[in-house]
Amino acid sequence: MDIDLAVIGGTGLYRFPGLERVEECAVETRWGAPSDGIVVGWLGTKRVAFLARHGRQHDIAPHEVNYRANLQALHSLGAKRVIGINAVGGIREDMGPRVLVVPDQLIDYTHGRVTSFGEGRGEPVRHIDFSEPYTASLRADLLAAAAAAGIGVVDGGCYGATQGPRLETRAEIARMRRDGCDLVGMTGMPEAALARELELEYACLALVANWAAGCGDEAEISLEEIFAHLEHATARVPALIAALLKP
């Protein structure tokens, strides 16, 4: 089965609207089952696979996602290009709520997650080049698609991946700002590294859901506001993906 593009949906994106002739694939991998059934359908003349990273009921926490199974399942279905949709907090001044960002760098602050397919005795170890964590050509295509669709996105930025599921303290965000992070999220790693190990093209489309702690005017981050901002940002994703798939 050839897949023109795989999309991994984050918080707020549990289904992909507009897909036609849809079928659901239950895929098992040697690493276990992915987060949910993989929905495969047609968007125009292109075949698209969609997987909800947290499950369609949002019942899988960021640190409990089976990232290996997710990437392996998409790979086994024939996907070669993957867009990871990630809900994030904004740190940099131009990355406030409802902004879409295509980051070009990341820093991994997670711990205790399985970060490689080369885990355990007898598994081959691959020392991948991860200098540029996102595929440059896919990033360029994503940016060009946004421009063609008239959707504003910020080009570049550093994604800081934290453990979750709790949000970060003001001190942690201050440290991340000093480290050079522009965004903070909980699911950017090890997803990007595992995609590289499988030689998949991979790019991130980050949807800013809130200001990170201490970066906005709010004394406390409201979950109601987060989901309102996410709904607004997520509404632009299908048109952007459709533009990405145009010949």
PDB file of C-alpha atoms in Angstrom:
ATOM      1  CA  MET A   1       0.000   0.000   0.000  1.00  0.00           C
ATOM      2  CA  ASP A   2       1.569   3.294  -1.074  1.00  0.00           C
ATOM      3  CA  ILE A   3       0.919   6.261   1.201  1.00  0.00           C
ATOM      4  CA  ASP A   4       1.626   9.728  -0.192  1.00  0.00           C
ATOM      5  CA  LEU A   5       1.664  11.303   3.265  1.00  0.00           C
ATOM      6  CA  ALA A   6       1.151  10.240   6.873  1.00  0.00           C
ATOM      7  CA  VAL A   7      -0.172  12.717   9.432  1.00  0.00           C
ATOM      8  CA  ILE A   8       0.193  12.180  13.172  1.00  0.00           C
ATOM      9  CA  GLY A   9      -2.414  14.250  14.977  1.00  0.00           C
ATOM     10  CA  GLY A  10      -1.708  15.730  18.383  1.00  0.00           C
ATOM     11  CA  THR A  11      -3.965  17.192  21.057  1.00  0.00           C
ATOM     12  CA  GLY A  12      -7.118  18.554  19.453  1.00  0.00           C
ATOM     13  CA  LEU A  13      -6.726  16.656  16.178  1.00  0.00           C
ATOM     14  CA  TYR A  14      -8.209  13.184  16.529  1.00  0.00           C
ATOM     15  CA  ARG A  15      -9.732  12.822  13.056  1.00  0.00           C
ATOM     16  CA  PHE A  16      -8.727  14.205   9.692  1.00  0.00           C
ATOM     17  CA  PRO A  17     -11.665  15.873   7.911  1.00  0.00           C
ATOM     18  CA  GLY A  18     -12.023  15.611   4.163  1.00  0.00           C
ATOM     19  CA  LEU A  19     -10.660  12.108   3.670  1.00  0.00           C
ATOM     20  CA  GLU A  20     -12.710  10.023   1.227  1.00  0.00           C
ATOM     21  CA  ARG A  21     -13.006   6.263   0.649  1.00  0.00           C
ATOM     22  CA  VAL A  22     -11.759   5.747   4.176  1.00  0.00           C
ATOM     23  CA  GLU A  23     -10.621   2.452   5.632  1.00  0.00           C
ATOM     24  CA  GLU A  24      -9.187   1.735   9.048  1.00  0.00           C
ATOM     25  CA  CYS A  25      -6.107  -0.411   9.422  1.00  0.00           C
ATOM     26  CA  ALA A  26      -5.374  -2.258  12.656  1.00  0.00           C
ATOM     27  CA  VAL A  27      -1.615  -2.741  12.548  1.00  0.00           C
ATOM     28  CA  GLU A  28       0.471  -4.734  15.002  1.00  0.00           C
ATOM     29  CA  THR A  29       4.226  -4.248  15.157  1.00  0.00           C
ATOM     30  CA  ARG A  30       6.990  -6.053  16.987  1.00  0.00           C
ATOM     31  CA  TRP A  31       6.885  -3.075  19.380  1.00  0.00           C
ATOM     32  CA  GLY A  32       3.182  -3.498  20.075  1.00  0.00           C
ATOM     33  CA  ALA A  33       0.116  -1.660  18.812  1.00  0.00           C
ATOM     34  CA  PRO A  34       0.083   1.984  17.751  1.00  0.00           C
ATOM     35  CA  SER A  35      -1.948   4.574  19.637  1.00  0.00           C
ATOM     36  CA  ASP A  36      -5.090   3.849  17.611  1.00  0.00           C
ATOM     37  CA  GLY A  37      -6.285   2.376  14.350  1.00  0.00           C
ATOM     38  CA  ILE A  38      -4.673   4.080  11.366  1.00  0.00           C
ATOM     39  CA  VAL A  39      -7.223   5.716   9.100  1.00  0.00           C
ATOM     40  CA  VAL A  40      -6.288   5.631   5.406  1.00  0.00           C
ATOM     41  CA  GLY A  41      -8.206   7.571   2.785  1.00  0.00           C
ATOM     42  CA  TRP A  42      -7.966   9.758  -0.265  1.00  0.00           C
ATOM     43  CA  LEU A  43      -7.483  13.499  -0.334  1.00  0.00           C
ATOM     44  CA  GLY A  44      -8.015  14.322  -3.972  1.00  0.00           C
ATOM     45  CA  THR A  45      -5.711  11.994  -5.874  1.00  0.00           C
ATOM     46  CA  LYS A  46      -3.403  11.361  -2.936  1.00  0.00           C
ATOM     47  CA  ARG A  47      -3.528   8.617  -0.353  1.00  0.00           C
ATOM     48  CA  VAL A  48      -3.210   9.850   3.231  1.00  0.00           C
ATOM     49  CA  ALA A  49      -2.778   7.945   6.490  1.00  0.00           C
ATOM     50  CA  PHE A  50      -3.860   9.518   9.768  1.00  0.00           C
ATOM     51  CA  LEU A  51      -3.002   8.422  13.304  1.00  0.00           C
ATOM     52  CA  ALA A  52      -4.143  10.103  16.526  1.00  0.00           C
ATOM     53  CA  ARG A  53      -1.013  10.181  18.682  1.00  0.00           C
ATOM     54  CA  HIS A  54      -2.924  10.208  21.980  1.00  0.00           C
ATOM     55  CA  GLY A  55      -5.727   7.953  20.719  1.00  0.00           C
ATOM     56  CA  ARG A  56      -9.081   9.236  19.553  1.00  0.00           C
ATOM     57  CA  GLN A  57     -10.279   9.482  23.155  1.00  0.00           C
ATOM     58  CA  HIS A  58      -7.111  11.314  24.215  1.00  0.00           C
ATOM     59  CA  ASP A  59      -6.381   8.667  26.810  1.00  0.00           C
ATOM     60  CA  ILE A  60      -2.632   8.213  26.221  1.00  0.00           C
ATOM     61  CA  ALA A  61      -0.330  10.624  28.061  1.00  0.00           C
ATOM     62  CA  PRO A  62       2.714  12.054  26.233  1.00  0.00           C
ATOM     63  CA  HIS A  63       5.189   9.901  28.165  1.00  0.00           C
ATOM     64  CA  GLU A  64       3.078   6.765  27.575  1.00  0.00           C
ATOM     65  CA  VAL A  65       2.768   7.030  23.783  1.00  0.00           C
ATOM     66  CA  ASN A  66       4.245   4.001  22.022  1.00  0.00           C
ATOM     67  CA  TYR A  67       6.268   6.113  19.602  1.00  0.00           C
ATOM     68  CA  ARG A  68       8.100   3.087  18.154  1.00  0.00           C
ATOM     69  CA  ALA A  69       4.866   1.302  17.294  1.00  0.00           C
ATOM     70  CA  ASN A  70       3.371   4.461  15.784  1.00  0.00           C
ATOM     71  CA  LEU A  71       6.279   5.108  13.429  1.00  0.00           C
ATOM     72  CA  GLN A  72       6.794   1.442  12.577  1.00  0.00           C
ATOM     73  CA  ALA A  73       3.096   1.001  11.763  1.00  0.00           C
ATOM     74  CA  LEU A  74       3.095   3.977   9.381  1.00  0.00           C
ATOM     75  CA  HIS A  75       6.313   2.729   7.801  1.00  0.00           C
ATOM     76  CA  SER A  76       4.867  -0.758   7.328  1.00  0.00           C
ATOM     77  CA  LEU A  77       1.879   0.745   5.491  1.00  0.00           C
ATOM     78  CA  GLY A  78       4.247   2.321   2.987  1.00  0.00           C
ATOM     79  CA  ALA A  79       4.504   5.869   4.306  1.00  0.00           C
ATOM     80  CA  LYS A  80       7.683   7.706   3.368  1.00  0.00           C
ATOM     81  CA  ARG A  81       6.730  11.238   4.450  1.00  0.00           C
ATOM     82  CA  VAL A  82       5.323  12.086   7.875  1.00  0.00           C
ATOM     83  CA  ILE A  83       3.982  15.355   9.259  1.00  0.00           C
ATOM     84  CA  GLY A  84       3.792  15.462  13.051  1.00  0.00           C
ATOM     85  CA  ILE A  85       1.140  17.880  14.321  1.00  0.00           C
ATOM     86  CA  ASN A  86       2.066  19.090  17.806  1.00  0.00           C
ATOM     87  CA  ALA A  87       0.210  21.317  20.256  1.00  0.00           C
ATOM     88  CA  VAL A  88       2.773  23.568  21.938  1.00  0.00           C
ATOM     89  CA  GLY A  89       3.266  26.529  24.231  1.00  0.00           C
ATOM     90  CA  GLY A  90       4.810  29.694  22.868  1.00  0.00           C
ATOM     91  CA  ILE A  91       7.988  31.178  24.335  1.00  0.00           C
ATOM     92  CA  ARG A  92       9.209  33.548  21.621  1.00  0.00           C
ATOM     93  CA  GLU A  93       7.348  36.819  21.206  1.00  0.00           C
ATOM     94  CA  ASP A  94       6.048  36.040  17.705  1.00  0.00           C
ATOM     95  CA  MET A  95       4.800  32.587  18.685  1.00  0.00           C
ATOM     96  CA  GLY A  96       1.651  33.374  20.626  1.00  0.00           C
ATOM     97  CA  PRO A  97      -1.618  31.421  20.780  1.00  0.00           C
ATOM     98  CA  ARG A  98      -3.131  30.295  17.447  1.00  0.00           C
ATOM     99  CA  VAL A  99       0.145  30.771  15.552  1.00  0.00           C
ATOM    100  CA  LEU A 100       1.378  27.917  13.327  1.00  0.00           C
ATOM    101  CA  VAL A 101       5.106  27.191  13.346  1.00  0.00           C
ATOM    102  CA  VAL A 102       7.353  24.924  11.276  1.00  0.00           C
ATOM    103  CA  PRO A 103      10.347  24.495  13.622  1.00  0.00           C
ATOM    104  CA  ASP A 104      13.807  23.611  12.390  1.00  0.00           C
ATOM    105  CA  GLN A 105      15.523  22.577  15.624  1.00  0.00           C
ATOM    106  CA  LEU A 106      14.739  20.864  18.913  1.00  0.00           C
ATOM    107  CA  ILE A 107      16.119  20.157  22.363  1.00  0.00           C
ATOM    108  CA  ASP A 108      15.093  17.002  24.213  1.00  0.00           C
ATOM    109  CA  TYR A 109      14.352  17.371  27.945  1.00  0.00           C
ATOM    110  CA  THR A 110      12.394  14.120  28.230  1.00  0.00           C
ATOM    111  CA  HIS A 111      13.512  11.196  30.368  1.00  0.00           C
ATOM    112  CA  GLY A 112      12.685   7.526  30.724  1.00  0.00           C
ATOM    113  CA  ARG A 113      11.223   7.146  27.231  1.00  0.00           C
ATOM    114  CA  VAL A 114      12.356   4.509  24.762  1.00  0.00           C
ATOM    115  CA  THR A 115      14.253   6.678  22.309  1.00  0.00           C
ATOM    116  CA  SER A 116      15.541   4.210  19.710  1.00  0.00           C
ATOM    117  CA  PHE A 117      14.662   1.047  17.828  1.00  0.00           C
ATOM    118  CA  GLY A 118      18.114  -0.153  18.863  1.00  0.00           C
ATOM    119  CA  GLU A 119      16.988  -0.946  22.411  1.00  0.00           C
ATOM    120  CA  GLY A 120      18.003  -4.234  24.024  1.00  0.00           C
ATOM    121  CA  ARG A 121      20.634  -6.881  23.362  1.00  0.00           C
ATOM    122  CA  GLY A 122      20.771  -8.149  19.818  1.00  0.00           C
ATOM    123  CA  GLU A 123      19.207  -5.039  18.285  1.00  0.00           C
ATOM    124  CA  PRO A 124      21.385  -3.190  15.764  1.00  0.00           C
ATOM    125  CA  VAL A 125      22.532   0.223  16.989  1.00  0.00           C
ATOM    126  CA  ARG A 126      22.292   3.115  14.507  1.00  0.00           C
ATOM    127  CA  HIS A 127      24.144   6.343  15.239  1.00  0.00           C
ATOM    128  CA  ILE A 128      21.962   8.576  13.080  1.00  0.00           C
ATOM    129  CA  ASP A 129      23.015  12.073  12.065  1.00  0.00           C
ATOM    130  CA  PHE A 130      20.520  14.255  13.910  1.00  0.00           C
ATOM    131  CA  SER A 131      22.186  17.635  13.387  1.00  0.00           C
ATOM    132  CA  GLU A 132      19.080  18.768  11.524  1.00  0.00           C
ATOM    133  CA  PRO A 133      16.187  16.913  13.211  1.00  0.00           C
ATOM    134  CA  TYR A 134      13.593  17.760  10.549  1.00  0.00           C
ATOM    135  CA  THR A 135      13.841  16.917   6.854  1.00  0.00           C
ATOM    136  CA  ALA A 136      14.760  20.132   5.049  1.00  0.00           C
ATOM    137  CA  SER A 137      12.925  19.294   1.814  1.00  0.00           C
ATOM    138  CA  LEU A 138       9.681  18.408   3.620  1.00  0.00           C
ATOM    139  CA  ARG A 139       9.909  21.562   5.718  1.00  0.00           C
ATOM    140  CA  ALA A 140      10.319  23.584   2.518  1.00  0.00           C
ATOM    141  CA  ASP A 141       7.319  21.854   0.945  1.00  0.00           C
ATOM    142  CA  LEU A 142       5.231  22.555   4.033  1.00  0.00           C
ATOM    143  CA  LEU A 143       6.172  26.236   4.010  1.00  0.00           C
ATOM    144  CA  ALA A 144       5.445  26.509   0.281  1.00  0.00           C
ATOM    145  CA  ALA A 145       2.065  24.827   0.791  1.00  0.00           C
ATOM    146  CA  ALA A 146       1.167  27.289   3.540  1.00  0.00           C
ATOM    147  CA  ALA A 147       2.043  30.196   1.260  1.00  0.00           C
ATOM    148  CA  ALA A 148      -0.002  28.715  -1.603  1.00  0.00           C
ATOM    149  CA  ALA A 149      -2.991  28.241   0.698  1.00  0.00           C
ATOM    150  CA  GLY A 150      -2.680  31.732   2.164  1.00  0.00           C
ATOM    151  CA  ILE A 151      -2.032  30.357   5.642  1.00  0.00           C
ATOM    152  CA  GLY A 152       0.440  32.247   7.792  1.00  0.00           C
ATOM    153  CA  VAL A 153       3.167  30.191   9.440  1.00  0.00           C
ATOM    154  CA  VAL A 154       6.399  31.042  11.197  1.00  0.00           C
ATOM    155  CA  ASP A 155       9.462  29.549   9.501  1.00  0.00           C
ATOM    156  CA  GLY A 156      11.939  28.099  11.973  1.00  0.00           C
ATOM    157  CA  GLY A 157      12.326  27.941  15.706  1.00  0.00           C
ATOM    158  CA  CYS A 158      13.552  25.539  18.362  1.00  0.00           C
ATOM    159  CA  TYR A 159      11.095  23.072  19.900  1.00  0.00           C
ATOM    160  CA  GLY A 160      11.863  22.061  23.489  1.00  0.00           C
ATOM    161  CA  ALA A 161      10.400  18.628  24.286  1.00  0.00           C
ATOM    162  CA  THR A 162       9.450  18.158  27.947  1.00  0.00           C
ATOM    163  CA  GLN A 163       8.214  15.115  29.806  1.00  0.00           C
ATOM    164  CA  GLY A 164       4.655  16.111  30.693  1.00  0.00           C
ATOM    165  CA  PRO A 165       1.846  15.546  31.250  1.00  0.00           C
ATOM    166  CA  ARG A 166       2.046  18.500  33.642  1.00  0.00           C
ATOM    167  CA  LEU A 167       2.771  21.940  32.278  1.00  0.00           C
ATOM    168  CA  GLU A 168       6.114  23.545  33.046  1.00  0.00           C
ATOM    169  CA  THR A 169       7.099  25.899  35.872  1.00  0.00           C
ATOM    170  CA  ARG A 170       8.094  29.491  35.206  1.00  0.00           C
ATOM    171  CA  ALA A 171      11.668  28.618  36.167  1.00  0.00           C
ATOM    172  CA  GLU A 172      11.756  25.722  33.701  1.00  0.00           C
ATOM    173  CA  ILE A 173      10.509  27.950  30.889  1.00  0.00           C
ATOM    174  CA  ALA A 174      13.048  30.635  31.835  1.00  0.00           C
ATOM    175  CA  ARG A 175      15.766  27.989  31.577  1.00  0.00           C
ATOM    176  CA  MET A 176      14.450  26.813  28.222  1.00  0.00           C
ATOM    177  CA  ARG A 177      14.435  30.386  26.930  1.00  0.00           C
ATOM    178  CA  ARG A 178      18.085  30.712  27.989  1.00  0.00           C
ATOM    179  CA  ASP A 179      18.789  27.434  26.185  1.00  0.00           C
ATOM    180  CA  GLY A 180      17.349  28.884  22.977  1.00  0.00           C
ATOM    181  CA  CYS A 181      13.920  27.234  22.907  1.00  0.00           C
ATOM    182  CA  ASP A 182      11.107  29.105  21.162  1.00  0.00           C
ATOM    183  CA  LEU A 183       8.360  26.526  21.732  1.00  0.00           C
ATOM    184  CA  VAL A 184       7.622  23.921  24.369  1.00  0.00           C
ATOM    185  CA  GLY A 185       5.755  20.665  23.806  1.00  0.00           C
ATOM    186  CA  MET A 186       5.610  17.126  25.151  1.00  0.00           C
ATOM    187  CA  THR A 187       5.569  14.859  22.093  1.00  0.00           C
ATOM    188  CA  GLY A 188       8.299  16.094  19.746  1.00  0.00           C
ATOM    189  CA  MET A 189      10.704  13.441  20.980  1.00  0.00           C
ATOM    190  CA  PRO A 190      11.468  10.626  20.481  1.00  0.00           C
ATOM    191  CA  GLU A 191       9.118  10.783  17.471  1.00  0.00           C
ATOM    192  CA  ALA A 192      11.494  12.809  15.297  1.00  0.00           C
ATOM    193  CA  ALA A 193      14.498  10.613  16.066  1.00  0.00           C
ATOM    194  CA  LEU A 194      12.600   7.377  15.447  1.00  0.00           C
ATOM    195  CA  ALA A 195      11.423   8.696  12.086  1.00  0.00           C
ATOM    196  CA  ARG A 196      15.065   9.373  11.189  1.00  0.00           C
ATOM    197  CA  GLU A 197      16.069   5.849  12.195  1.00  0.00           C
ATOM    198  CA  LEU A 198      13.438   4.502   9.776  1.00  0.00           C
ATOM    199  CA  GLU A 199      14.689   6.913   7.081  1.00  0.00           C
ATOM    200  CA  LEU A 200      11.303   8.600   6.913  1.00  0.00           C
ATOM    201  CA  GLU A 201      11.022  12.209   5.818  1.00  0.00           C
ATOM    202  CA  TYR A 202       9.657  14.016   8.858  1.00  0.00           C
ATOM    203  CA  ALA A 203       8.596  17.576   9.668  1.00  0.00           C
ATOM    204  CA  CYS A 204       6.696  19.163  12.534  1.00  0.00           C
ATOM    205  CA  LEU A 205       3.746  21.532  12.266  1.00  0.00           C
ATOM    206  CA  ALA A 206       3.417  23.122  15.702  1.00  0.00           C
ATOM    207  CA  LEU A 207       0.111  24.689  16.759  1.00  0.00           C
ATOM    208  CA  VAL A 208       0.552  27.200  19.567  1.00  0.00           C
ATOM    209  CA  ALA A 209      -2.165  26.589  22.146  1.00  0.00           C
ATOM    210  CA  ASN A 210      -1.006  28.961  24.906  1.00  0.00           C
ATOM    211  CA  TRP A 211       1.802  31.131  26.156  1.00  0.00           C
ATOM    212  CA  ALA A 212       4.291  29.068  28.143  1.00  0.00           C
ATOM    213  CA  ALA A 213       4.514  29.823  31.873  1.00  0.00           C
ATOM    214  CA  GLY A 214       5.673  33.374  32.476  1.00  0.00           C
ATOM    215  CA  CYS A 215       5.593  34.348  28.804  1.00  0.00           C
ATOM    216  CA  GLY A 216       2.125  35.925  28.621  1.00  0.00           C
ATOM    217  CA  ASP A 217      -0.013  38.195  30.729  1.00  0.00           C
ATOM    218  CA  GLU A 218      -2.043  35.381  32.282  1.00  0.00           C
ATOM    219  CA  ALA A 219      -1.379  34.532  35.920  1.00  0.00           C
ATOM    220  CA  GLU A 220      -2.530  30.958  35.267  1.00  0.00           C
ATOM    221  CA  ILE A 221      -2.862  28.889  32.106  1.00  0.00           C
ATOM    222  CA  SER A 222      -6.508  28.045  31.406  1.00  0.00           C
ATOM    223  CA  LEU A 223      -7.344  24.693  29.832  1.00  0.00           C
ATOM    224  CA  GLU A 224     -10.492  26.220  28.337  1.00  0.00           C
ATOM    225  CA  GLU A 225      -8.398  28.827  26.544  1.00  0.00           C
ATOM    226  CA  ILE A 226      -5.913  26.182  25.401  1.00  0.00           C
ATOM    227  CA  PHE A 227      -8.622  24.154  23.674  1.00  0.00           C
ATOM    228  CA  ALA A 228     -10.228  27.270  22.175  1.00  0.00           C
ATOM    229  CA  HIS A 229      -6.894  28.319  20.689  1.00  0.00           C
ATOM    230  CA  LEU A 230      -6.241  24.771  19.462  1.00  0.00           C
ATOM    231  CA  GLU A 231      -9.621  24.575  17.760  1.00  0.00           C
ATOM    232  CA  HIS A 232      -8.865  27.795  15.884  1.00  0.00           C
ATOM    233  CA  ALA A 233      -5.375  26.648  14.853  1.00  0.00           C
ATOM    234  CA  THR A 234      -6.441  23.106  13.959  1.00  0.00           C
ATOM    235  CA  ALA A 235      -9.105  24.391  11.562  1.00  0.00           C
ATOM    236  CA  ARG A 236      -6.346  25.507   9.181  1.00  0.00           C
ATOM    237  CA  VAL A 237      -4.540  22.174   9.082  1.00  0.00           C
ATOM    238  CA  PRO A 238      -6.649  20.313   6.459  1.00  0.00           C
ATOM    239  CA  ALA A 239      -6.300  23.133   3.893  1.00  0.00           C
ATOM    240  CA  LEU A 240      -2.550  23.265   4.479  1.00  0.00           C
ATOM    241  CA  ILE A 241      -2.173  19.510   4.044  1.00  0.00           C
ATOM    242  CA  ALA A 242      -4.342  19.600   0.908  1.00  0.00           C
ATOM    243  CA  ALA A 243      -2.066  22.292  -0.541  1.00  0.00           C
ATOM    244  CA  LEU A 244       0.974  20.188   0.364  1.00  0.00           C
ATOM    245  CA  LEU A 245      -0.423  17.289  -1.667  1.00  0.00           C
ATOM    246  CA  LYS A 246      -1.287  19.265  -4.781  1.00  0.00           C
ATOM    247  CA  PRO A 247       0.819  18.256  -7.819  1.00  0.00           C
TER     248      PRO A 247
END
